[in-house]
Amino acid sequence: MENATPLGNGFGQLPDSATLATAVVDARGTVTGWSASAQRLLGYPHEEAVGRPAARLLWDSDAVGDFSTVLDARSGTTLLRHQDGHHMEAELRAYASLDREGNAQWLIMATSPQQSCLHQKPPPHLDEATTEEAFAQCHLPVMIYDAELRALRGSAGAARELGLTEEQIRGRRITDILPPHICSTVEQGMRRVFETGEPERFQVHGRPRRGADERFWAVSVSPLRNPAGQVRHVQLIALDVTEQHWARERLLLLNDVSTHVGSTLDVTRTAQEMADVAVGRLADFISIDLLDSLFRGVEPMPSAEGSVALRRAAQQSVLPDIPESVIQPGEVDNYPQSSPPARCLATGRPSLHRTLDEAIESWQVSDPERAAKVRAFGMHSIMVIPLCARGITLGVAVLVRHRRREPFDEDDLLLAEEIAARAAVAVDNARRFTRERTTALALQRSLLPQRLAAQEAVEVAYRYIPARSRAGLGGDWFDVIPLSGARVALVVGDVVGHGLRASATMGRLRTAVRTLADVDLPPEELLVHLDDLVTHLRTEEDTATDPELEIVTDLIATCLYLVYDPVSRRCTAAGAGHPPPAVVRPDCTAEFIDLPVGPPLGVGGLPFEAVEWEVPPGSLLVLYTDGLVEVPEHDLDRGLALLRHRLERPARSPEATCDDLIQTLLPAQPSDDVALLIARTRALDTGQVATWALPPDPAAVAGARAEVSRRLADWGLHEIAFTAELVVSELVTNAIRYGGPPIQLRLIRDTVLICEVSDGSSTAPHMRRARIFDEGGRGLLLVAQFAERWGTRHLAGGKSIWAEIGIQNERP
C-alpha cells in the first residue's frame, strides 16, 4: 500500500497483514477486498462481504455520509458483529491510500484480543517523521492546498513534473505555475470541493513546464477534514493519462476512417476523405498520389524502373489553402527512383523519416521546389505509407508534421498503415466500380441512338444523364423514328430497375419499337405488341434464371409513343404507365396532355388508348422519363409543377431548353437515369402538298400522270418527272385493280418527293415473281427499283401505299 497514511490519531505502525483480518473499502464505504483472516474472524465469506456497505457489515450500523467520519468514531477498540449475530471486541485500524485509478480507499485491519495477546510487544508507533517521508517521496504528483488555494505541500512527483522544488511550490497558487487554461479548470474544481465537500474529477491537458511535451492528466481533488468534519484543506492528485488518451484518439480515428472514408464510389472523393480525416489528428499535411490508371478504372500494373509518375488524388493541411503542396489535385508528380515514395510504391513497405535523414536530404537535392517547402514550413517528421489492396500497391500517402512538435513514432506509423489499408480497400472498390460502370455505360450508350435519323418534321434536342448512385445504370431510352408521309415518331421509355439487366432489356425494347414503327402501327396498337413482348421476355427470364442468381423484381417498363404529322399538324400519342408529354405553344403557355393512364408494359391484359390533338407550328413537344421530375428533394407532382414553370419561360431553342431543365431540375448527383427529348414542330404549307381524288376507272391513270407532271413542273422537279409518273402510274393502277373506292393520290414535297395512293381496301399488296410471258406482277417490283423507300400504312378505312423518290436539287 504505497503512500498510505493512517487515518485518525493513535494508530500504530502498519502490522503484518498476513496474520490480521483485513478489508479494503472504497470512498463510498463499500467493501472491495476481504481477506481469509477476515472470514475466519467475522464468519462472512468473500463473495458475501465484497460489494456490501462496510458499516453494516462490521457494526450493523445505518450510518451514512463520509466513511472517514465513521472510521474516526469507531477507531481503536470497538465491537464488531459476527455473521451469527454475536458481537466481539476487536482492535480496529484504518489506513488511507489510493487505488490504481487514483481514487481514495481505506485499508482496515482488525485484531481480536486473543490475537493481540499473542504479540510479545506492542506494535511500533508510526511517528511523524515516517509519515513525512512517505508523503515527500510519493512518486505521484500530490498537492495540498488551503482555503485560499495556496500550496501547502507538494510531493516529489509534483516537484518533478512542475520542474520546481517543494520550497518553490509552497505558498504559490496554481495560477503562478501552470498555463491559464489549466489553472481556471483546476481552481474552479478546488473551490467546488471546499463548497460542497464532495470530490471532483476532471481532465486537463497542456505542458506542465517550459520545454515539456504536451501531456494529458486525470486530476482528482478530494477534501481533507479535521476531527470536527470540516474541510480545511484539499488534496490534488494528478495522474498522467497521456498514453491512454492517445490510445483512445487512435481508436476514434480508426472508427472515423471506417465511417467517413468510402462514402462514395469515386476514387478522388475517397482519397480526399482519407486526407480530411487524418489531417489535424495525425499529421499537419498529407498528400495522396495514385497510379493514373486507377482514375480510368484500369487494373494497376507494377511500377517500372526509373522515376515514378503519380497523379495527385487528394491533399489537405491544417493551414488554409494548403500552401505546403507543390502541385494541385489532378496534376501529375514525378518522383525520383531513389525517393521514399518511389521506393514505397515499388516495395509496398512504409517508412518513417526525419528531414535530416539521408533519404530525405537526397530527395530534396533532386527536387529543389519541394526542398524549399520543407525549409519554409519547418517540416521535421515524415511518414510514407503505401495504399495496398488485394496485394497491389495503388498509390502512396505522404504525411508530414511541422506544426506539432512531437515527431512521428512507431505507433503513429502503425496507425497510418491501418488508415491507409482501410482507405485503399475503399479506393479499390471505387476503381472497380468505375470500371464496371464504364463498361455498363458503354453498353448502354451503344444501345441508345448514336445519331438521330434525318427528318424535317421537327427540330430535335435530347439529353441522357446516367444515374450517379450505387444502384447502377438504369434502362431509360429515347428515339426519333422517321415515318411515312413526312411524319415522325418520338419515343421515350424506362425499364424499372438498374444494372445490366435493365440496360439489356432497354436495348431489346428499343429495337422492338423501331420494328413496330416500320410497320406503321397506330400508337395504341404498337403498345399492345410491346406489352406482349415484355410479358414474353419475363417468361423467358423466369425459366432461364439461375436459382443462385434469382431475380426478385418483375420485368416492368413504361413507354410513351407520339406521332407528329407536319401536313395535318396533329399529334397522336399513347402511354404505358409513363409521365404525360408537355406541349409548349409559341406564346410560351405550357400544358401537360391529358393522356389516359395506361398500365405499364408487362402487366398484360389491359388496353391502351390514344389521344389526338392539333399542334401549332413552332410548338415544343417535351418527352421525359420520371428521373427528371421525381427526385429525393420532392415528389412527382412538385416535379411536374417545376417542369411546367421552367417551360413557360421565353422561347428558346430546344438545345437551350434541354440545358436549362437539366441544370435546374436535377441534383448534382442524380439517383436515377434521365432521358429528355424536346422537339420543335415544323409544318408543311399547302404549296408543298397536292391531293387528287380518283375514280375507280383504269382510264384515270393517264389523268393522274398528267396532274403529277404539271405539279412537278410547278415545283421545278423536272429531273424526277419520269420516275414520279412511273411510280404514280403503278400505284394508281394497283389501287384501281385490287383496291376499292375511295381512291386518293397525294404528293408531298419535302426533302424527298413522297407519292401516296390510298384506297378503301385493307388488303396489303406484296411483290411477286412475274414469269417471262406474264402481263402483270411487275408493278411493285418497278416501284421498289425506282423509289428509295416504299411501304404500306393501314388507315381506319383502308390502306395507303407510299413511295419516296430522292430529290437532287435544293428546296427553293
PDB file of N, CA and C in Angstrom, residues 102-187:
ATOM      1  N   GLY A 102      -6.251   6.163  -8.919  1.00  0.00           N
ATOM      2  CA  GLY A 102      -6.013   7.402  -8.192  1.00  0.00           C
ATOM      3  C   GLY A 102      -7.148   7.793  -7.264  1.00  0.00           C
ATOM      4  N   ASN A 103      -8.108   6.911  -7.004  1.00  0.00           N
ATOM      5  CA  ASN A 103      -9.230   7.234  -6.123  1.00  0.00           C
ATOM      6  C   ASN A 103      -8.893   6.818  -4.695  1.00  0.00           C
ATOM      7  N   ALA A 104      -9.507   7.524  -3.744  1.00  0.00           N
ATOM      8  CA  ALA A 104      -9.236   7.259  -2.327  1.00  0.00           C
ATOM      9  C   ALA A 104      -9.837   5.910  -1.907  1.00  0.00           C
ATOM     10  N   GLN A 105      -9.140   5.227  -0.969  1.00  0.00           N
ATOM     11  CA  GLN A 105      -9.652   3.988  -0.388  1.00  0.00           C
ATOM     12  C   GLN A 105      -9.006   3.808   0.992  1.00  0.00           C
ATOM     13  N   TRP A 106      -9.547   2.871   1.775  1.00  0.00           N
ATOM     14  CA  TRP A 106      -9.019   2.602   3.118  1.00  0.00           C
ATOM     15  C   TRP A 106      -8.697   1.118   3.266  1.00  0.00           C
ATOM     16  N   LEU A 107      -7.560   0.865   3.922  1.00  0.00           N
ATOM     17  CA  LEU A 107      -7.193  -0.496   4.327  1.00  0.00           C
ATOM     18  C   LEU A 107      -7.528  -0.618   5.809  1.00  0.00           C
ATOM     19  N   ILE A 108      -8.455  -1.486   6.157  1.00  0.00           N
ATOM     20  CA  ILE A 108      -8.920  -1.661   7.547  1.00  0.00           C
ATOM     21  C   ILE A 108      -8.391  -2.980   8.070  1.00  0.00           C
ATOM     22  N   MET A 109      -7.769  -2.927   9.260  1.00  0.00           N
ATOM     23  CA  MET A 109      -7.221  -4.124   9.907  1.00  0.00           C
ATOM     24  C   MET A 109      -7.866  -4.296  11.276  1.00  0.00           C
ATOM     25  N   ALA A 110      -8.259  -5.531  11.569  1.00  0.00           N
ATOM     26  CA  ALA A 110      -8.904  -5.835  12.854  1.00  0.00           C
ATOM     27  C   ALA A 110      -8.152  -6.969  13.546  1.00  0.00           C
ATOM     28  N   THR A 111      -7.937  -6.800  14.854  1.00  0.00           N
ATOM     29  CA  THR A 111      -7.230  -7.811  15.654  1.00  0.00           C
ATOM     30  C   THR A 111      -8.099  -8.152  16.852  1.00  0.00           C
ATOM     31  N   SER A 112      -8.371  -9.457  17.056  1.00  0.00           N
ATOM     32  CA  SER A 112      -9.146  -9.875  18.234  1.00  0.00           C
ATOM     33  C   SER A 112      -8.258  -9.816  19.465  1.00  0.00           C
ATOM     34  N   PRO A 113      -8.815  -9.742  20.656  1.00  0.00           N
ATOM     35  CA  PRO A 113      -7.995  -9.709  21.885  1.00  0.00           C
ATOM     36  C   PRO A 113      -7.081 -10.918  22.000  1.00  0.00           C
ATOM     37  N   GLN A 114      -7.571 -12.084  21.512  1.00  0.00           N
ATOM     38  CA  GLN A 114      -6.715 -13.254  21.594  1.00  0.00           C
ATOM     39  C   GLN A 114      -5.489 -13.082  20.718  1.00  0.00           C
ATOM     40  N   GLN A 115      -5.680 -12.538  19.509  1.00  0.00           N
ATOM     41  CA  GLN A 115      -4.543 -12.321  18.632  1.00  0.00           C
ATOM     42  C   GLN A 115      -3.613 -11.272  19.220  1.00  0.00           C
ATOM     43  N   SER A 116      -4.188 -10.263  19.903  1.00  0.00           N
ATOM     44  CA  SER A 116      -3.348  -9.212  20.485  1.00  0.00           C
ATOM     45  C   SER A 116      -2.467  -9.777  21.577  1.00  0.00           C
ATOM     46  N   CYS A 117      -3.006 -10.754  22.300  1.00  0.00           N
ATOM     47  CA  CYS A 117      -2.216 -11.326  23.383  1.00  0.00           C
ATOM     48  C   CYS A 117      -1.039 -12.131  22.875  1.00  0.00           C
ATOM     49  N   LEU A 118      -1.136 -12.599  21.645  1.00  0.00           N
ATOM     50  CA  LEU A 118      -0.050 -13.401  21.112  1.00  0.00           C
ATOM     51  C   LEU A 118       1.179 -12.557  20.830  1.00  0.00           C
ATOM     52  N   HIS A 119       1.012 -11.224  20.647  1.00  0.00           N
ATOM     53  CA  HIS A 119       2.156 -10.349  20.382  1.00  0.00           C
ATOM     54  C   HIS A 119       2.947 -10.182  21.652  1.00  0.00           C
ATOM     55  N   GLN A 120       4.219 -10.353  21.568  1.00  0.00           N
ATOM     56  CA  GLN A 120       5.068 -10.232  22.729  1.00  0.00           C
ATOM     57  C   GLN A 120       5.312  -8.790  23.115  1.00  0.00           C
ATOM     58  N   LYS A 121       5.141  -7.861  22.109  1.00  0.00           N
ATOM     59  CA  LYS A 121       5.307  -6.457  22.425  1.00  0.00           C
ATOM     60  C   LYS A 121       4.381  -5.647  21.536  1.00  0.00           C
ATOM     61  N   PRO A 122       3.996  -4.508  21.970  1.00  0.00           N
ATOM     62  CA  PRO A 122       3.074  -3.681  21.174  1.00  0.00           C
ATOM     63  C   PRO A 122       3.749  -3.240  19.882  1.00  0.00           C
ATOM     64  N   PRO A 123       2.915  -3.028  18.822  1.00  0.00           N
ATOM     65  CA  PRO A 123       3.494  -2.596  17.542  1.00  0.00           C
ATOM     66  C   PRO A 123       4.153  -1.245  17.676  1.00  0.00           C
ATOM     67  N   PRO A 124       5.183  -1.040  16.910  1.00  0.00           N
ATOM     68  CA  PRO A 124       5.889   0.247  16.987  1.00  0.00           C
ATOM     69  C   PRO A 124       4.975   1.383  16.524  1.00  0.00           C
ATOM     70  N   HIS A 125       5.211   2.573  17.058  1.00  0.00           N
ATOM     71  CA  HIS A 125       4.403   3.754  16.745  1.00  0.00           C
ATOM     72  C   HIS A 125       4.886   4.392  15.438  1.00  0.00           C
ATOM     73  N   LEU A 126       3.911   4.735  14.540  1.00  0.00           N
ATOM     74  CA  LEU A 126       4.234   5.408  13.287  1.00  0.00           C
ATOM     75  C   LEU A 126       4.401   6.884  13.583  1.00  0.00           C
ATOM     76  N   ASP A 127       5.642   7.317  13.688  1.00  0.00           N
ATOM     77  CA  ASP A 127       5.873   8.706  14.085  1.00  0.00           C
ATOM     78  C   ASP A 127       5.695   9.651  12.903  1.00  0.00           C
ATOM     79  N   GLU A 128       5.729  10.944  13.200  1.00  0.00           N
ATOM     80  CA  GLU A 128       5.512  11.964  12.185  1.00  0.00           C
ATOM     81  C   GLU A 128       6.613  11.959  11.126  1.00  0.00           C
ATOM     82  N   ALA A 129       7.825  11.592  11.522  1.00  0.00           N
ATOM     83  CA  ALA A 129       8.933  11.584  10.547  1.00  0.00           C
ATOM     84  C   ALA A 129       8.672  10.571   9.434  1.00  0.00           C
ATOM     85  N   THR A 130       8.146   9.406   9.813  1.00  0.00           N
ATOM     86  CA  THR A 130       7.843   8.392   8.798  1.00  0.00           C
ATOM     87  C   THR A 130       6.757   8.861   7.851  1.00  0.00           C
ATOM     88  N   THR A 131       5.729   9.471   8.423  1.00  0.00           N
ATOM     89  CA  THR A 131       4.643   9.998   7.587  1.00  0.00           C
ATOM     90  C   THR A 131       5.166  11.053   6.634  1.00  0.00           C
ATOM     91  N   GLU A 132       6.017  11.920   7.125  1.00  0.00           N
ATOM     92  CA  GLU A 132       6.581  12.986   6.297  1.00  0.00           C
ATOM     93  C   GLU A 132       7.400  12.409   5.147  1.00  0.00           C
ATOM     94  N   GLU A 133       8.185  11.378   5.438  1.00  0.00           N
ATOM     95  CA  GLU A 133       8.993  10.758   4.388  1.00  0.00           C
ATOM     96  C   GLU A 133       8.105  10.123   3.325  1.00  0.00           C
ATOM     97  N   ALA A 134       7.014   9.448   3.759  1.00  0.00           N
ATOM     98  CA  ALA A 134       6.117   8.798   2.802  1.00  0.00           C
ATOM     99  C   ALA A 134       5.505   9.809   1.839  1.00  0.00           C
ATOM    100  N   PHE A 135       5.047  10.971   2.383  1.00  0.00           N
ATOM    101  CA  PHE A 135       4.437  11.975   1.513  1.00  0.00           C
ATOM    102  C   PHE A 135       5.472  12.610   0.591  1.00  0.00           C
ATOM    103  N   ALA A 136       6.617  12.966   1.169  1.00  0.00           N
ATOM    104  CA  ALA A 136       7.624  13.679   0.383  1.00  0.00           C
ATOM    105  C   ALA A 136       8.167  12.825  -0.757  1.00  0.00           C
ATOM    106  N   GLN A 137       8.260  11.502  -0.556  1.00  0.00           N
ATOM    107  CA  GLN A 137       8.836  10.629  -1.564  1.00  0.00           C
ATOM    108  C   GLN A 137       7.797  10.025  -2.513  1.00  0.00           C
ATOM    109  N   CYS A 138       6.540  10.431  -2.361  1.00  0.00           N
ATOM    110  CA  CYS A 138       5.487   9.892  -3.234  1.00  0.00           C
ATOM    111  C   CYS A 138       5.798  10.234  -4.689  1.00  0.00           C
ATOM    112  N   HIS A 139       5.806   9.227  -5.561  1.00  0.00           N
ATOM    113  CA  HIS A 139       6.150   9.458  -6.957  1.00  0.00           C
ATOM    114  C   HIS A 139       5.000  10.073  -7.738  1.00  0.00           C
ATOM    115  N   LEU A 140       3.773  10.023  -7.186  1.00  0.00           N
ATOM    116  CA  LEU A 140       2.645  10.652  -7.857  1.00  0.00           C
ATOM    117  C   LEU A 140       2.635  12.150  -7.578  1.00  0.00           C
ATOM    118  N   PRO A 141       2.166  12.974  -8.527  1.00  0.00           N
ATOM    119  CA  PRO A 141       2.023  14.406  -8.257  1.00  0.00           C
ATOM    120  C   PRO A 141       0.867  14.624  -7.286  1.00  0.00           C
ATOM    121  N   VAL A 142       1.183  14.920  -6.022  1.00  0.00           N
ATOM    122  CA  VAL A 142       0.185  15.159  -4.982  1.00  0.00           C
ATOM    123  C   VAL A 142       0.438  16.534  -4.399  1.00  0.00           C
ATOM    124  N   MET A 143      -0.613  17.345  -4.282  1.00  0.00           N
ATOM    125  CA  MET A 143      -0.503  18.703  -3.741  1.00  0.00           C
ATOM    126  C   MET A 143      -1.574  18.894  -2.679  1.00  0.00           C
ATOM    127  N   ILE A 144      -1.241  19.675  -1.650  1.00  0.00           N
ATOM    128  CA  ILE A 144      -2.176  20.052  -0.596  1.00  0.00           C
ATOM    129  C   ILE A 144      -2.378  21.563  -0.685  1.00  0.00           C
ATOM    130  N   TYR A 145      -3.638  22.011  -0.750  1.00  0.00           N
ATOM    131  CA  TYR A 145      -3.945  23.431  -0.868  1.00  0.00           C
ATOM    132  C   TYR A 145      -4.839  23.853   0.287  1.00  0.00           C
ATOM    133  N   ASP A 146      -4.665  25.135   0.714  1.00  0.00           N
ATOM    134  CA  ASP A 146      -5.518  25.666   1.770  1.00  0.00           C
ATOM    135  C   ASP A 146      -6.739  26.348   1.167  1.00  0.00           C
ATOM    136  N   ALA A 147      -7.536  26.964   2.022  1.00  0.00           N
ATOM    137  CA  ALA A 147      -8.782  27.581   1.569  1.00  0.00           C
ATOM    138  C   ALA A 147      -8.532  28.747   0.626  1.00  0.00           C
ATOM    139  N   GLU A 148      -7.365  29.363   0.668  1.00  0.00           N
ATOM    140  CA  GLU A 148      -7.034  30.451  -0.251  1.00  0.00           C
ATOM    141  C   GLU A 148      -6.388  29.921  -1.530  1.00  0.00           C
ATOM    142  N   LEU A 149      -6.438  28.609  -1.714  1.00  0.00           N
ATOM    143  CA  LEU A 149      -5.907  27.929  -2.897  1.00  0.00           C
ATOM    144  C   LEU A 149      -4.411  28.149  -3.065  1.00  0.00           C
ATOM    145  N   ARG A 150      -3.728  28.224  -1.951  1.00  0.00           N
ATOM    146  CA  ARG A 150      -2.263  28.314  -1.972  1.00  0.00           C
ATOM    147  C   ARG A 150      -1.691  26.969  -1.563  1.00  0.00           C
ATOM    148  N   ALA A 151      -0.578  26.600  -2.205  1.00  0.00           N
ATOM    149  CA  ALA A 151       0.018  25.295  -1.977  1.00  0.00           C
ATOM    150  C   ALA A 151       0.667  25.216  -0.611  1.00  0.00           C
ATOM    151  N   LEU A 152       0.337  24.170   0.146  1.00  0.00           N
ATOM    152  CA  LEU A 152       0.978  23.908   1.431  1.00  0.00           C
ATOM    153  C   LEU A 152       2.073  22.866   1.300  1.00  0.00           C
ATOM    154  N   ARG A 153       1.797  21.856   0.498  1.00  0.00           N
ATOM    155  CA  ARG A 153       2.763  20.774   0.334  1.00  0.00           C
ATOM    156  C   ARG A 153       2.748  20.313  -1.118  1.00  0.00           C
ATOM    157  N   GLY A 154       3.835  19.690  -1.516  1.00  0.00           N
ATOM    158  CA  GLY A 154       3.932  19.095  -2.833  1.00  0.00           C
ATOM    159  C   GLY A 154       4.817  17.874  -2.765  1.00  0.00           C
ATOM    160  N   SER A 155       4.380  16.772  -3.343  1.00  0.00           N
ATOM    161  CA  SER A 155       5.156  15.530  -3.304  1.00  0.00           C
ATOM    162  C   SER A 155       6.327  15.610  -4.269  1.00  0.00           C
ATOM    163  N   ALA A 156       7.182  14.596  -4.196  1.00  0.00           N
ATOM    164  CA  ALA A 156       8.319  14.537  -5.123  1.00  0.00           C
ATOM    165  C   ALA A 156       7.840  14.440  -6.559  1.00  0.00           C
ATOM    166  N   GLY A 157       6.732  13.708  -6.761  1.00  0.00           N
ATOM    167  CA  GLY A 157       6.192  13.600  -8.119  1.00  0.00           C
ATOM    168  C   GLY A 157       5.719  14.938  -8.647  1.00  0.00           C
ATOM    169  N   ALA A 158       5.101  15.764  -7.799  1.00  0.00           N
ATOM    170  CA  ALA A 158       4.649  17.091  -8.225  1.00  0.00           C
ATOM    171  C   ALA A 158       5.830  17.988  -8.550  1.00  0.00           C
ATOM    172  N   ALA A 159       6.868  17.952  -7.712  1.00  0.00           N
ATOM    173  CA  ALA A 159       8.048  18.777  -7.985  1.00  0.00           C
ATOM    174  C   ALA A 159       8.718  18.375  -9.294  1.00  0.00           C
ATOM    175  N   ARG A 160       8.761  17.064  -9.539  1.00  0.00           N
ATOM    176  CA  ARG A 160       9.392  16.601 -10.772  1.00  0.00           C
ATOM    177  C   ARG A 160       8.617  17.059 -12.004  1.00  0.00           C
ATOM    178  N   GLU A 161       7.317  16.944 -12.002  1.00  0.00           N
ATOM    179  CA  GLU A 161       6.522  17.310 -13.166  1.00  0.00           C
ATOM    180  C   GLU A 161       6.519  18.820 -13.402  1.00  0.00           C
ATOM    181  N   LEU A 162       6.518  19.602 -12.317  1.00  0.00           N
ATOM    182  CA  LEU A 162       6.468  21.053 -12.474  1.00  0.00           C
ATOM    183  C   LEU A 162       7.843  21.670 -12.699  1.00  0.00           C
ATOM    184  N   GLY A 163       8.897  20.895 -12.469  1.00  0.00           N
ATOM    185  CA  GLY A 163      10.242  21.422 -12.642  1.00  0.00           C
ATOM    186  C   GLY A 163      10.621  22.407 -11.566  1.00  0.00           C
ATOM    187  N   LEU A 164      10.026  22.274 -10.378  1.00  0.00           N
ATOM    188  CA  LEU A 164      10.286  23.172  -9.256  1.00  0.00           C
ATOM    189  C   LEU A 164      10.593  22.338  -8.022  1.00  0.00           C
ATOM    190  N   THR A 165      11.241  22.960  -7.034  1.00  0.00           N
ATOM    191  CA  THR A 165      11.429  22.311  -5.747  1.00  0.00           C
ATOM    192  C   THR A 165      10.175  22.535  -4.907  1.00  0.00           C
ATOM    193  N   GLU A 166      10.049  21.742  -3.830  1.00  0.00           N
ATOM    194  CA  GLU A 166       8.872  21.917  -2.975  1.00  0.00           C
ATOM    195  C   GLU A 166       8.880  23.293  -2.323  1.00  0.00           C
ATOM    196  N   GLU A 167      10.059  23.816  -2.005  1.00  0.00           N
ATOM    197  CA  GLU A 167      10.133  25.156  -1.430  1.00  0.00           C
ATOM    198  C   GLU A 167       9.607  26.204  -2.410  1.00  0.00           C
ATOM    199  N   GLN A 168       9.884  25.993  -3.715  1.00  0.00           N
ATOM    200  CA  GLN A 168       9.386  26.935  -4.714  1.00  0.00           C
ATOM    201  C   GLN A 168       7.884  26.806  -4.932  1.00  0.00           C
ATOM    202  N   ILE A 169       7.330  25.639  -4.615  1.00  0.00           N
ATOM    203  CA  ILE A 169       5.901  25.410  -4.803  1.00  0.00           C
ATOM    204  C   ILE A 169       5.097  26.005  -3.665  1.00  0.00           C
ATOM    205  N   ARG A 170       5.586  25.902  -2.430  1.00  0.00           N
ATOM    206  CA  ARG A 170       4.818  26.320  -1.263  1.00  0.00           C
ATOM    207  C   ARG A 170       4.455  27.800  -1.325  1.00  0.00           C
ATOM    208  N   GLY A 171       3.201  28.071  -0.958  1.00  0.00           N
ATOM    209  CA  GLY A 171       2.725  29.451  -0.900  1.00  0.00           C
ATOM    210  C   GLY A 171       2.272  30.009  -2.236  1.00  0.00           C
ATOM    211  N   ARG A 172       2.446  29.282  -3.304  1.00  0.00           N
ATOM    212  CA  ARG A 172       2.069  29.789  -4.629  1.00  0.00           C
ATOM    213  C   ARG A 172       0.745  29.170  -5.059  1.00  0.00           C
ATOM    214  N   ARG A 173      -0.050  29.984  -5.735  1.00  0.00           N
ATOM    215  CA  ARG A 173      -1.281  29.469  -6.323  1.00  0.00           C
ATOM    216  C   ARG A 173      -0.947  28.759  -7.637  1.00  0.00           C
ATOM    217  N   ILE A 174      -1.874  27.962  -8.059  1.00  0.00           N
ATOM    218  CA  ILE A 174      -1.621  27.214  -9.286  1.00  0.00           C
ATOM    219  C   ILE A 174      -1.540  28.136 -10.488  1.00  0.00           C
ATOM    220  N   THR A 175      -2.168  29.326 -10.379  1.00  0.00           N
ATOM    221  CA  THR A 175      -2.084  30.300 -11.474  1.00  0.00           C
ATOM    222  C   THR A 175      -0.676  30.845 -11.642  1.00  0.00           C
ATOM    223  N   ASP A 176       0.152  30.710 -10.611  1.00  0.00           N
ATOM    224  CA  ASP A 176       1.536  31.174 -10.708  1.00  0.00           C
ATOM    225  C   ASP A 176       2.451  30.136 -11.352  1.00  0.00           C
ATOM    226  N   ILE A 177       1.896  28.930 -11.630  1.00  0.00           N
ATOM    227  CA  ILE A 177       2.753  27.843 -12.093  1.00  0.00           C
ATOM    228  C   ILE A 177       2.340  27.323 -13.463  1.00  0.00           C
ATOM    229  N   LEU A 178       1.050  27.102 -13.670  1.00  0.00           N
ATOM    230  CA  LEU A 178       0.572  26.430 -14.868  1.00  0.00           C
ATOM    231  C   LEU A 178      -0.073  27.414 -15.842  1.00  0.00           C
ATOM    232  N   PRO A 179      -0.245  27.004 -17.114  1.00  0.00           N
ATOM    233  CA  PRO A 179      -0.908  27.860 -18.110  1.00  0.00           C
ATOM    234  C   PRO A 179      -2.326  28.204 -17.690  1.00  0.00           C
ATOM    235  N   PRO A 180      -2.865  29.322 -18.194  1.00  0.00           N
ATOM    236  CA  PRO A 180      -4.184  29.800 -17.743  1.00  0.00           C
ATOM    237  C   PRO A 180      -5.312  28.809 -17.975  1.00  0.00           C
ATOM    238  N   HIS A 181      -5.331  28.123 -19.125  1.00  0.00           N
ATOM    239  CA  HIS A 181      -6.465  27.246 -19.406  1.00  0.00           C
ATOM    240  C   HIS A 181      -6.496  26.056 -18.452  1.00  0.00           C
ATOM    241  N   ILE A 182      -5.326  25.656 -17.926  1.00  0.00           N
ATOM    242  CA  ILE A 182      -5.295  24.592 -16.928  1.00  0.00           C
ATOM    243  C   ILE A 182      -5.698  25.144 -15.571  1.00  0.00           C
ATOM    244  N   CYS A 183      -5.172  26.349 -15.245  1.00  0.00           N
ATOM    245  CA  CYS A 183      -5.403  26.935 -13.925  1.00  0.00           C
ATOM    246  C   CYS A 183      -6.883  27.148 -13.640  1.00  0.00           C
ATOM    247  N   SER A 184      -7.607  27.708 -14.604  1.00  0.00           N
ATOM    248  CA  SER A 184      -9.016  28.011 -14.369  1.00  0.00           C
ATOM    249  C   SER A 184      -9.804  26.738 -14.078  1.00  0.00           C
ATOM    250  N   THR A 185      -9.525  25.661 -14.800  1.00  0.00           N
ATOM    251  CA  THR A 185     -10.238  24.412 -14.580  1.00  0.00           C
ATOM    252  C   THR A 185      -9.937  23.839 -13.199  1.00  0.00           C
ATOM    253  N   VAL A 186      -8.656  23.836 -12.828  1.00  0.00           N
ATOM    254  CA  VAL A 186      -8.258  23.242 -11.551  1.00  0.00           C
ATOM    255  C   VAL A 186      -8.771  24.069 -10.382  1.00  0.00           C
ATOM    256  N   GLU A 187      -8.609  25.368 -10.425  1.00  0.00           N
ATOM    257  CA  GLU A 187      -9.040  26.202  -9.294  1.00  0.00           C
ATOM    258  C   GLU A 187     -10.555  26.180  -9.127  1.00  0.00           C
TER     259      GLU A 187
END
